[in-house]
Amino acid sequence: MKKHILSRSSILCLLGLSLVLLLSNCKRDMPDDPDPAPFPKDGEVFIDGFSSGLEYLPYADSFQEAFSVDEDTKQAGTASMRFDVPNVGDPNGAYAGAIFKDSGGRDLTEFDALTFWAKSSTAATIDQIGFGQDFEGDTYQVSLSGLALTTNWKQYTIAIPDASKLTQSKGMFWYAEGPENGEGYSFWIDELQFETLGTIAQSRPSILEGQDVSIETFVGVGTPISNLQQTVNLGDGQDQTINVAPAYFEFISSDTTVVKVDDKGMATAVGLGTATVTAKIADVDAAGSLTVNVTGSFSAAPVPTVEEANVISIFSDAYTNQPVDYFNGFWAPYQTTLGGNDLNINDDNLLSYTDLNFVGIQFAVDVPTIDASGMTHLHVDVQAREEVQEGDFFVVRLIDAGADNELGTLDDSSGEIRLDHTNLSNGAWYSIDVPFSSLSGLSNRSNLAQIVFVTDATISSVFVDNIYFYNSGDVVGPTEPTMSASSPMIDATDVVSIFSDAYPNVEGSDFYPDWGQATVVSEVA
């Protein structure tokens, strides 16, 4: 039999050829766009201990030692999580709260709920509990408000709004709870995990508490769509309503040339007209809508030019403001006015009042009254947000608490200025610059306590900005008025007039009798 003997060089050559073929085949088999490594589909959070990769991160201002692992009290297995809520006034923290985070992220798309067992040392209600907080934007946060605990173990479920969103979820669990009736207590959670129950049904998402809301706004102004919720049936006959982050929703604008909505639920006006915003979760339409009427571009009030050294400011972005008790006292039972210092348009803070009949701004009681004796003028910018008719008015009343520094006593004094349809028009700013000397009845201004706006519902919606007192640099004393008094409305047949351009005046009146006074009188047009 013939033997074939390969030389060393032949063997090396064959090996080299095999290696080339192998590498060539490997290259052909590799996909052009390899998929990223999948995230673990691990639903366990705490079962006898933390699952792999989990961190406990307490909120900075919470009781840092609230959490511990308890091997004595547990629902199953060998251990549970114990949370100790502090008493009211505890210097180490006023509440207990934290997140459980997996920094690498997990794929939770196959689950439909977070489940756990819980009990407490006394009957209690956890303020907020849920998942999706990760300190990285909390994009897919879900919370359940008012979770009632008993002293016995009970299993709880928190539904996932749309699991298809949770391809890389980092926020596995979070909670925040304060004392019950001023007292601290303890509660335990065990067998905390994401599960596929298959019983979550009847999804009913909603925005704006399910209401159809209409607003009027300006180009460039964003309006957050709030009160985002989802109600589901847990499969045992119980409905559950959870608070849901905007990212779970798909927002739809009926006209994107008027309003655009981002994935954070911010509806931004981009053009004139009207558009309605609706939403859905996983193709289920949400109850509620936001209809936005965009009327034009917002025009801010004139920027104040008085030097800050000559100003005492109550409300203005241009100056440092004095402390204020409130911008709307909600004075019962007759006041209907809503709103206050809660409107920001293009970084311009405004006072916005609706349903206005009267409203008060108070800088007294809880904070000191204001001494404006060195100031000469009151400034207020006001804009009517509706058509102004003949007979409509807007009164600005300034009240001083008197020497006893107490409102409602005999030494109080006040003065006011009244604007009417000749001064105000829809959407236009009107600047009031009135000398204190023109506020008849205001006998003192060293203990100013309130500014009151009154319309008696003749004008029900206004913006107000730049409320301040200032020194014009003039000598404090009489100055010419900056506007005329309102035209009298009483029929001439019912009037005996002493001094008025509107009626025939009584003849022979002496407006400057010689009583030996130093007063100077003149008529000013």
PDB file of N, CA, C and O in Angstrom, residues 55-125:
ATOM      1  N   GLU A  55     -30.417  48.805  43.372  1.00  0.00           N
ATOM      2  CA  GLU A  55     -29.917  49.748  44.369  1.00  0.00           C
ATOM      3  C   GLU A  55     -31.084  50.376  45.114  1.00  0.00           C
ATOM      4  O   GLU A  55     -32.145  50.611  44.535  1.00  0.00           O
ATOM      5  N   TYR A  56     -30.881  50.681  46.407  1.00  0.00           N
ATOM      6  CA  TYR A  56     -31.860  51.423  47.193  1.00  0.00           C
ATOM      7  C   TYR A  56     -31.357  52.849  47.313  1.00  0.00           C
ATOM      8  O   TYR A  56     -30.290  53.107  47.873  1.00  0.00           O
ATOM      9  N   LEU A  57     -32.115  53.823  46.778  1.00  0.00           N
ATOM     10  CA  LEU A  57     -31.680  55.221  46.740  1.00  0.00           C
ATOM     11  C   LEU A  57     -32.726  56.098  47.417  1.00  0.00           C
ATOM     12  O   LEU A  57     -33.742  56.457  46.809  1.00  0.00           O
ATOM     13  N   PRO A  58     -32.526  56.471  48.685  1.00  0.00           N
ATOM     14  CA  PRO A  58     -33.504  57.322  49.384  1.00  0.00           C
ATOM     15  C   PRO A  58     -33.470  58.746  48.853  1.00  0.00           C
ATOM     16  O   PRO A  58     -32.430  59.238  48.388  1.00  0.00           O
ATOM     17  N   TYR A  59     -34.619  59.435  48.921  1.00  0.00           N
ATOM     18  CA  TYR A  59     -34.675  60.844  48.545  1.00  0.00           C
ATOM     19  C   TYR A  59     -33.819  61.656  49.513  1.00  0.00           C
ATOM     20  O   TYR A  59     -33.723  61.337  50.710  1.00  0.00           O
ATOM     21  N   ALA A  60     -33.224  62.730  49.005  1.00  0.00           N
ATOM     22  CA  ALA A  60     -32.237  63.481  49.776  1.00  0.00           C
ATOM     23  C   ALA A  60     -32.801  64.043  51.071  1.00  0.00           C
ATOM     24  O   ALA A  60     -32.103  64.102  52.085  1.00  0.00           O
ATOM     25  N   ASP A  61     -34.081  64.460  51.075  1.00  0.00           N
ATOM     26  CA  ASP A  61     -34.636  65.091  52.268  1.00  0.00           C
ATOM     27  C   ASP A  61     -35.466  64.127  53.112  1.00  0.00           C
ATOM     28  O   ASP A  61     -36.161  64.550  54.037  1.00  0.00           O
ATOM     29  N   SER A  62     -35.390  62.836  52.797  1.00  0.00           N
ATOM     30  CA  SER A  62     -36.164  61.842  53.546  1.00  0.00           C
ATOM     31  C   SER A  62     -35.345  61.280  54.705  1.00  0.00           C
ATOM     32  O   SER A  62     -34.141  61.543  54.840  1.00  0.00           O
ATOM     33  N   PHE A  63     -35.992  60.478  55.543  1.00  0.00           N
ATOM     34  CA  PHE A  63     -35.321  59.767  56.622  1.00  0.00           C
ATOM     35  C   PHE A  63     -34.447  58.684  56.002  1.00  0.00           C
ATOM     36  O   PHE A  63     -34.942  57.709  55.443  1.00  0.00           O
ATOM     37  N   GLN A  64     -33.136  58.866  56.085  1.00  0.00           N
ATOM     38  CA  GLN A  64     -32.195  58.004  55.359  1.00  0.00           C
ATOM     39  C   GLN A  64     -32.148  56.566  55.883  1.00  0.00           C
ATOM     40  O   GLN A  64     -31.760  55.650  55.162  1.00  0.00           O
ATOM     41  N   GLU A  65     -32.521  56.357  57.133  1.00  0.00           N
ATOM     42  CA  GLU A  65     -32.431  55.020  57.740  1.00  0.00           C
ATOM     43  C   GLU A  65     -33.790  54.329  57.775  1.00  0.00           C
ATOM     44  O   GLU A  65     -34.008  53.425  58.571  1.00  0.00           O
ATOM     45  N   ALA A  66     -34.708  54.735  56.886  1.00  0.00           N
ATOM     46  CA  ALA A  66     -36.062  54.177  56.929  1.00  0.00           C
ATOM     47  C   ALA A  66     -36.099  52.701  56.541  1.00  0.00           C
ATOM     48  O   ALA A  66     -36.943  51.945  57.025  1.00  0.00           O
ATOM     49  N   PHE A  67     -35.192  52.269  55.693  1.00  0.00           N
ATOM     50  CA  PHE A  67     -35.259  50.909  55.134  1.00  0.00           C
ATOM     51  C   PHE A  67     -34.339  49.936  55.866  1.00  0.00           C
ATOM     52  O   PHE A  67     -33.217  50.270  56.237  1.00  0.00           O
ATOM     53  N   SER A  68     -34.843  48.720  56.042  1.00  0.00           N
ATOM     54  CA  SER A  68     -34.014  47.627  56.551  1.00  0.00           C
ATOM     55  C   SER A  68     -34.598  46.300  56.074  1.00  0.00           C
ATOM     56  O   SER A  68     -35.771  46.229  55.673  1.00  0.00           O
ATOM     57  N   VAL A  69     -33.788  45.251  56.110  1.00  0.00           N
ATOM     58  CA  VAL A  69     -34.248  43.905  55.798  1.00  0.00           C
ATOM     59  C   VAL A  69     -34.626  43.217  57.109  1.00  0.00           C
ATOM     60  O   VAL A  69     -33.832  43.191  58.056  1.00  0.00           O
ATOM     61  N   ASP A  70     -35.833  42.694  57.165  1.00  0.00           N
ATOM     62  CA  ASP A  70     -36.377  42.097  58.395  1.00  0.00           C
ATOM     63  C   ASP A  70     -36.517  40.587  58.208  1.00  0.00           C
ATOM     64  O   ASP A  70     -37.281  40.127  57.356  1.00  0.00           O
ATOM     65  N   GLU A  71     -35.762  39.831  59.001  1.00  0.00           N
ATOM     66  CA  GLU A  71     -35.820  38.366  58.914  1.00  0.00           C
ATOM     67  C   GLU A  71     -36.822  37.767  59.897  1.00  0.00           C
ATOM     68  O   GLU A  71     -37.039  36.559  59.899  1.00  0.00           O
ATOM     69  N   ASP A  72     -37.428  38.621  60.740  1.00  0.00           N
ATOM     70  CA  ASP A  72     -38.398  38.119  61.718  1.00  0.00           C
ATOM     71  C   ASP A  72     -39.834  38.224  61.196  1.00  0.00           C
ATOM     72  O   ASP A  72     -40.668  37.348  61.450  1.00  0.00           O
ATOM     73  N   THR A  73     -40.126  39.306  60.516  1.00  0.00           N
ATOM     74  CA  THR A  73     -41.475  39.505  59.985  1.00  0.00           C
ATOM     75  C   THR A  73     -41.429  39.339  58.476  1.00  0.00           C
ATOM     76  O   THR A  73     -40.725  40.069  57.783  1.00  0.00           O
ATOM     77  N   LYS A  74     -42.154  38.391  57.935  1.00  0.00           N
ATOM     78  CA  LYS A  74     -42.177  38.174  56.497  1.00  0.00           C
ATOM     79  C   LYS A  74     -43.466  37.451  56.118  1.00  0.00           C
ATOM     80  O   LYS A  74     -44.068  36.759  56.948  1.00  0.00           O
ATOM     81  N   GLN A  75     -43.865  37.612  54.869  1.00  0.00           N
ATOM     82  CA  GLN A  75     -45.058  36.918  54.382  1.00  0.00           C
ATOM     83  C   GLN A  75     -44.710  35.522  53.900  1.00  0.00           C
ATOM     84  O   GLN A  75     -45.480  34.584  54.061  1.00  0.00           O
ATOM     85  N   ALA A  76     -43.527  35.393  53.297  1.00  0.00           N
ATOM     86  CA  ALA A  76     -43.057  34.092  52.818  1.00  0.00           C
ATOM     87  C   ALA A  76     -41.536  34.126  52.788  1.00  0.00           C
ATOM     88  O   ALA A  76     -40.917  35.197  52.846  1.00  0.00           O
ATOM     89  N   GLY A  77     -40.926  32.962  52.685  1.00  0.00           N
ATOM     90  CA  GLY A  77     -39.475  32.905  52.581  1.00  0.00           C
ATOM     91  C   GLY A  77     -38.770  33.251  53.872  1.00  0.00           C
ATOM     92  O   GLY A  77     -39.251  32.948  54.971  1.00  0.00           O
ATOM     93  N   THR A  78     -37.648  33.954  53.744  1.00  0.00           N
ATOM     94  CA  THR A  78     -36.784  34.184  54.896  1.00  0.00           C
ATOM     95  C   THR A  78     -36.696  35.646  55.327  1.00  0.00           C
ATOM     96  O   THR A  78     -36.183  35.921  56.410  1.00  0.00           O
ATOM     97  N   ALA A  79     -37.172  36.591  54.517  1.00  0.00           N
ATOM     98  CA  ALA A  79     -37.009  38.009  54.883  1.00  0.00           C
ATOM     99  C   ALA A  79     -37.998  38.868  54.113  1.00  0.00           C
ATOM    100  O   ALA A  79     -38.539  38.474  53.076  1.00  0.00           O
ATOM    101  N   SER A  80     -38.249  40.052  54.655  1.00  0.00           N
ATOM    102  CA  SER A  80     -39.072  41.055  53.979  1.00  0.00           C
ATOM    103  C   SER A  80     -38.376  42.403  54.083  1.00  0.00           C
ATOM    104  O   SER A  80     -37.355  42.547  54.766  1.00  0.00           O
ATOM    105  N   MET A  81     -38.947  43.424  53.433  1.00  0.00           N
ATOM    106  CA  MET A  81     -38.446  44.793  53.547  1.00  0.00           C
ATOM    107  C   MET A  81     -39.254  45.522  54.613  1.00  0.00           C
ATOM    108  O   MET A  81     -40.486  45.463  54.618  1.00  0.00           O
ATOM    109  N   ARG A  82     -38.565  46.203  55.501  1.00  0.00           N
ATOM    110  CA  ARG A  82     -39.224  46.987  56.545  1.00  0.00           C
ATOM    111  C   ARG A  82     -38.931  48.467  56.310  1.00  0.00           C
ATOM    112  O   ARG A  82     -37.794  48.862  56.017  1.00  0.00           O
ATOM    113  N   PHE A  83     -39.980  49.289  56.465  1.00  0.00           N
ATOM    114  CA  PHE A  83     -39.852  50.735  56.290  1.00  0.00           C
ATOM    115  C   PHE A  83     -40.378  51.427  57.540  1.00  0.00           C
ATOM    116  O   PHE A  83     -41.528  51.210  57.940  1.00  0.00           O
ATOM    117  N   ASP A  84     -39.531  52.247  58.162  1.00  0.00           N
ATOM    118  CA  ASP A  84     -39.899  52.966  59.379  1.00  0.00           C
ATOM    119  C   ASP A  84     -40.160  54.435  59.047  1.00  0.00           C
ATOM    120  O   ASP A  84     -39.242  55.175  58.690  1.00  0.00           O
ATOM    121  N   VAL A  85     -41.423  54.836  59.183  1.00  0.00           N
ATOM    122  CA  VAL A  85     -41.828  56.214  58.907  1.00  0.00           C
ATOM    123  C   VAL A  85     -41.596  57.047  60.165  1.00  0.00           C
ATOM    124  O   VAL A  85     -42.038  56.656  61.253  1.00  0.00           O
ATOM    125  N   PRO A  86     -40.907  58.190  60.063  1.00  0.00           N
ATOM    126  CA  PRO A  86     -40.585  58.991  61.254  1.00  0.00           C
ATOM    127  C   PRO A  86     -41.795  59.737  61.804  1.00  0.00           C
ATOM    128  O   PRO A  86     -42.813  59.900  61.130  1.00  0.00           O
ATOM    129  N   ASN A  87     -41.668  60.199  63.044  1.00  0.00           N
ATOM    130  CA  ASN A  87     -42.685  61.060  63.654  1.00  0.00           C
ATOM    131  C   ASN A  87     -42.619  62.460  63.061  1.00  0.00           C
ATOM    132  O   ASN A  87     -41.596  62.860  62.475  1.00  0.00           O
ATOM    133  N   VAL A  88     -43.686  63.212  63.229  1.00  0.00           N
ATOM    134  CA  VAL A  88     -43.675  64.621  62.831  1.00  0.00           C
ATOM    135  C   VAL A  88     -42.580  65.356  63.604  1.00  0.00           C
ATOM    136  O   VAL A  88     -42.430  65.169  64.815  1.00  0.00           O
ATOM    137  N   GLY A  89     -41.805  66.158  62.894  1.00  0.00           N
ATOM    138  CA  GLY A  89     -40.757  66.937  63.539  1.00  0.00           C
ATOM    139  C   GLY A  89     -39.444  66.209  63.725  1.00  0.00           C
ATOM    140  O   GLY A  89     -38.510  66.762  64.327  1.00  0.00           O
ATOM    141  N   ASP A  90     -39.337  64.983  63.234  1.00  0.00           N
ATOM    142  CA  ASP A  90     -38.075  64.237  63.376  1.00  0.00           C
ATOM    143  C   ASP A  90     -36.968  65.002  62.655  1.00  0.00           C
ATOM    144  O   ASP A  90     -37.080  65.267  61.449  1.00  0.00           O
ATOM    145  N   PRO A  91     -35.894  65.356  63.350  1.00  0.00           N
ATOM    146  CA  PRO A  91     -34.830  66.150  62.719  1.00  0.00           C
ATOM    147  C   PRO A  91     -34.080  65.381  61.634  1.00  0.00           C
ATOM    148  O   PRO A  91     -33.391  65.979  60.816  1.00  0.00           O
ATOM    149  N   ASN A  92     -34.238  64.053  61.608  1.00  0.00           N
ATOM    150  CA  ASN A  92     -33.531  63.246  60.616  1.00  0.00           C
ATOM    151  C   ASN A  92     -34.303  63.109  59.303  1.00  0.00           C
ATOM    152  O   ASN A  92     -33.811  62.492  58.359  1.00  0.00           O
ATOM    153  N   GLY A  93     -35.508  63.648  59.274  1.00  0.00           N
ATOM    154  CA  GLY A  93     -36.308  63.567  58.053  1.00  0.00           C
ATOM    155  C   GLY A  93     -37.781  63.530  58.377  1.00  0.00           C
ATOM    156  O   GLY A  93     -38.191  62.859  59.328  1.00  0.00           O
ATOM    157  N   ALA A  94     -38.583  64.235  57.576  1.00  0.00           N
ATOM    158  CA  ALA A  94     -40.003  64.352  57.876  1.00  0.00           C
ATOM    159  C   ALA A  94     -40.828  63.203  57.305  1.00  0.00           C
ATOM    160  O   ALA A  94     -41.997  63.053  57.640  1.00  0.00           O
ATOM    161  N   TYR A  95     -40.213  62.395  56.425  1.00  0.00           N
ATOM    162  CA  TYR A  95     -40.953  61.308  55.794  1.00  0.00           C
ATOM    163  C   TYR A  95     -39.973  60.228  55.357  1.00  0.00           C
ATOM    164  O   TYR A  95     -38.746  60.413  55.395  1.00  0.00           O
ATOM    165  N   ALA A  96     -40.514  59.087  54.925  1.00  0.00           N
ATOM    166  CA  ALA A  96     -39.709  58.009  54.354  1.00  0.00           C
ATOM    167  C   ALA A  96     -39.990  57.945  52.864  1.00  0.00           C
ATOM    168  O   ALA A  96     -41.145  58.046  52.440  1.00  0.00           O
ATOM    169  N   GLY A  97     -38.954  57.775  52.067  1.00  0.00           N
ATOM    170  CA  GLY A  97     -39.163  57.707  50.626  1.00  0.00           C
ATOM    171  C   GLY A  97     -37.889  57.339  49.899  1.00  0.00           C
ATOM    172  O   GLY A  97     -36.790  57.717  50.310  1.00  0.00           O
ATOM    173  N   ALA A  98     -38.026  56.557  48.812  1.00  0.00           N
ATOM    174  CA  ALA A  98     -36.851  56.102  48.063  1.00  0.00           C
ATOM    175  C   ALA A  98     -37.283  55.473  46.755  1.00  0.00           C
ATOM    176  O   ALA A  98     -38.472  55.213  46.525  1.00  0.00           O
ATOM    177  N   ILE A  99     -36.287  55.210  45.895  1.00  0.00           N
ATOM    178  CA  ILE A  99     -36.523  54.428  44.687  1.00  0.00           C
ATOM    179  C   ILE A  99     -35.634  53.193  44.726  1.00  0.00           C
ATOM    180  O   ILE A  99     -34.591  53.170  45.392  1.00  0.00           O
ATOM    181  N   PHE A 100     -36.059  52.151  44.025  1.00  0.00           N
ATOM    182  CA  PHE A 100     -35.265  50.941  43.816  1.00  0.00           C
ATOM    183  C   PHE A 100     -34.898  50.935  42.337  1.00  0.00           C
ATOM    184  O   PHE A 100     -35.774  50.793  41.477  1.00  0.00           O
ATOM    185  N   LYS A 101     -33.617  51.059  42.041  1.00  0.00           N
ATOM    186  CA  LYS A 101     -33.174  51.276  40.673  1.00  0.00           C
ATOM    187  C   LYS A 101     -32.242  50.185  40.189  1.00  0.00           C
ATOM    188  O   LYS A 101     -31.342  49.747  40.918  1.00  0.00           O
ATOM    189  N   ASP A 102     -32.444  49.744  38.950  1.00  0.00           N
ATOM    190  CA  ASP A 102     -31.505  48.882  38.239  1.00  0.00           C
ATOM    191  C   ASP A 102     -30.878  49.731  37.149  1.00  0.00           C
ATOM    192  O   ASP A 102     -31.523  50.029  36.135  1.00  0.00           O
ATOM    193  N   SER A 103     -29.649  50.158  37.342  1.00  0.00           N
ATOM    194  CA  SER A 103     -29.019  51.109  36.426  1.00  0.00           C
ATOM    195  C   SER A 103     -28.850  50.547  35.020  1.00  0.00           C
ATOM    196  O   SER A 103     -28.798  51.298  34.047  1.00  0.00           O
ATOM    197  N   GLY A 104     -28.743  49.218  34.905  1.00  0.00           N
ATOM    198  CA  GLY A 104     -28.594  48.622  33.583  1.00  0.00           C
ATOM    199  C   GLY A 104     -29.892  48.546  32.811  1.00  0.00           C
ATOM    200  O   GLY A 104     -29.903  48.595  31.581  1.00  0.00           O
ATOM    201  N   GLY A 105     -30.996  48.436  33.533  1.00  0.00           N
ATOM    202  CA  GLY A 105     -32.297  48.359  32.890  1.00  0.00           C
ATOM    203  C   GLY A 105     -32.759  46.933  32.661  1.00  0.00           C
ATOM    204  O   GLY A 105     -31.947  46.004  32.525  1.00  0.00           O
ATOM    205  N   ARG A 106     -34.076  46.757  32.639  1.00  0.00           N
ATOM    206  CA  ARG A 106     -34.671  45.438  32.404  1.00  0.00           C
ATOM    207  C   ARG A 106     -35.780  45.547  31.362  1.00  0.00           C
ATOM    208  O   ARG A 106     -36.430  46.585  31.224  1.00  0.00           O
ATOM    209  N   ASP A 107     -36.007  44.444  30.685  1.00  0.00           N
ATOM    210  CA  ASP A 107     -37.085  44.346  29.711  1.00  0.00           C
ATOM    211  C   ASP A 107     -38.333  43.826  30.430  1.00  0.00           C
ATOM    212  O   ASP A 107     -38.404  42.657  30.820  1.00  0.00           O
ATOM    213  N   LEU A 108     -39.327  44.706  30.615  1.00  0.00           N
ATOM    214  CA  LEU A 108     -40.550  44.327  31.329  1.00  0.00           C
ATOM    215  C   LEU A 108     -41.748  44.197  30.388  1.00  0.00           C
ATOM    216  O   LEU A 108     -42.899  44.228  30.818  1.00  0.00           O
ATOM    217  N   THR A 109     -41.485  44.045  29.096  1.00  0.00           N
ATOM    218  CA  THR A 109     -42.564  44.050  28.111  1.00  0.00           C
ATOM    219  C   THR A 109     -43.492  42.839  28.213  1.00  0.00           C
ATOM    220  O   THR A 109     -44.600  42.870  27.650  1.00  0.00           O
ATOM    221  N   GLU A 110     -43.064  41.780  28.888  1.00  0.00           N
ATOM    222  CA  GLU A 110     -43.899  40.580  28.976  1.00  0.00           C
ATOM    223  C   GLU A 110     -44.794  40.571  30.211  1.00  0.00           C
ATOM    224  O   GLU A 110     -45.585  39.640  30.400  1.00  0.00           O
ATOM    225  N   PHE A 111     -44.670  41.595  31.064  1.00  0.00           N
ATOM    226  CA  PHE A 111     -45.451  41.637  32.304  1.00  0.00           C
ATOM    227  C   PHE A 111     -46.626  42.602  32.166  1.00  0.00           C
ATOM    228  O   PHE A 111     -46.637  43.473  31.298  1.00  0.00           O
ATOM    229  N   ASP A 112     -47.608  42.463  33.038  1.00  0.00           N
ATOM    230  CA  ASP A 112     -48.730  43.405  33.009  1.00  0.00           C
ATOM    231  C   ASP A 112     -49.019  44.055  34.356  1.00  0.00           C
ATOM    232  O   ASP A 112     -49.944  44.861  34.464  1.00  0.00           O
ATOM    233  N   ALA A 113     -48.232  43.717  35.396  1.00  0.00           N
ATOM    234  CA  ALA A 113     -48.496  44.308  36.712  1.00  0.00           C
ATOM    235  C   ALA A 113     -47.302  44.143  37.631  1.00  0.00           C
ATOM    236  O   ALA A 113     -46.481  43.229  37.467  1.00  0.00           O
ATOM    237  N   LEU A 114     -47.205  45.058  38.599  1.00  0.00           N
ATOM    238  CA  LEU A 114     -46.300  44.920  39.736  1.00  0.00           C
ATOM    239  C   LEU A 114     -47.131  44.424  40.912  1.00  0.00           C
ATOM    240  O   LEU A 114     -48.180  45.003  41.221  1.00  0.00           O
ATOM    241  N   THR A 115     -46.685  43.350  41.559  1.00  0.00           N
ATOM    242  CA  THR A 115     -47.432  42.798  42.691  1.00  0.00           C
ATOM    243  C   THR A 115     -46.539  42.725  43.923  1.00  0.00           C
ATOM    244  O   THR A 115     -45.316  42.628  43.821  1.00  0.00           O
ATOM    245  N   PHE A 116     -47.163  42.764  45.097  1.00  0.00           N
ATOM    246  CA  PHE A 116     -46.416  42.639  46.348  1.00  0.00           C
ATOM    247  C   PHE A 116     -47.395  42.377  47.488  1.00  0.00           C
ATOM    248  O   PHE A 116     -48.610  42.613  47.374  1.00  0.00           O
ATOM    249  N   TRP A 117     -46.871  41.866  48.573  1.00  0.00           N
ATOM    250  CA  TRP A 117     -47.609  41.711  49.817  1.00  0.00           C
ATOM    251  C   TRP A 117     -47.177  42.806  50.766  1.00  0.00           C
ATOM    252  O   TRP A 117     -46.001  43.209  50.764  1.00  0.00           O
ATOM    253  N   ALA A 118     -48.097  43.307  51.604  1.00  0.00           N
ATOM    254  CA  ALA A 118     -47.747  44.380  52.539  1.00  0.00           C
ATOM    255  C   ALA A 118     -48.612  44.300  53.784  1.00  0.00           C
ATOM    256  O   ALA A 118     -49.737  43.787  53.754  1.00  0.00           O
ATOM    257  N   LYS A 119     -48.075  44.828  54.880  1.00  0.00           N
ATOM    258  CA  LYS A 119     -48.811  45.000  56.139  1.00  0.00           C
ATOM    259  C   LYS A 119     -48.168  46.145  56.896  1.00  0.00           C
ATOM    260  O   LYS A 119     -47.075  46.607  56.534  1.00  0.00           O
ATOM    261  N   SER A 120     -48.810  46.628  57.951  1.00  0.00           N
ATOM    262  CA  SER A 120     -48.249  47.736  58.719  1.00  0.00           C
ATOM    263  C   SER A 120     -48.512  47.529  60.207  1.00  0.00           C
ATOM    264  O   SER A 120     -49.329  46.691  60.601  1.00  0.00           O
ATOM    265  N   SER A 121     -47.783  48.296  61.014  1.00  0.00           N
ATOM    266  CA  SER A 121     -47.918  48.172  62.466  1.00  0.00           C
ATOM    267  C   SER A 121     -49.227  48.774  62.960  1.00  0.00           C
ATOM    268  O   SER A 121     -49.667  48.478  64.079  1.00  0.00           O
ATOM    269  N   THR A 122     -49.851  49.610  62.143  1.00  0.00           N
ATOM    270  CA  THR A 122     -51.148  50.207  62.448  1.00  0.00           C
ATOM    271  C   THR A 122     -51.857  50.477  61.138  1.00  0.00           C
ATOM    272  O   THR A 122     -51.197  50.566  60.080  1.00  0.00           O
ATOM    273  N   ALA A 123     -53.166  50.589  61.145  1.00  0.00           N
ATOM    274  CA  ALA A 123     -53.876  50.909  59.915  1.00  0.00           C
ATOM    275  C   ALA A 123     -53.353  52.238  59.366  1.00  0.00           C
ATOM    276  O   ALA A 123     -53.277  53.234  60.088  1.00  0.00           O
ATOM    277  N   ALA A 124     -52.966  52.251  58.091  1.00  0.00           N
ATOM    278  CA  ALA A 124     -52.310  53.429  57.513  1.00  0.00           C
ATOM    279  C   ALA A 124     -52.603  53.495  56.025  1.00  0.00           C
ATOM    280  O   ALA A 124     -53.095  52.531  55.424  1.00  0.00           O
ATOM    281  N   THR A 125     -52.279  54.652  55.443  1.00  0.00           N
ATOM    282  CA  THR A 125     -52.464  54.859  54.005  1.00  0.00           C
ATOM    283  C   THR A 125     -51.190  55.448  53.429  1.00  0.00           C
ATOM    284  O   THR A 125     -50.802  56.570  53.782  1.00  0.00           O
TER     285      THR A 125
END
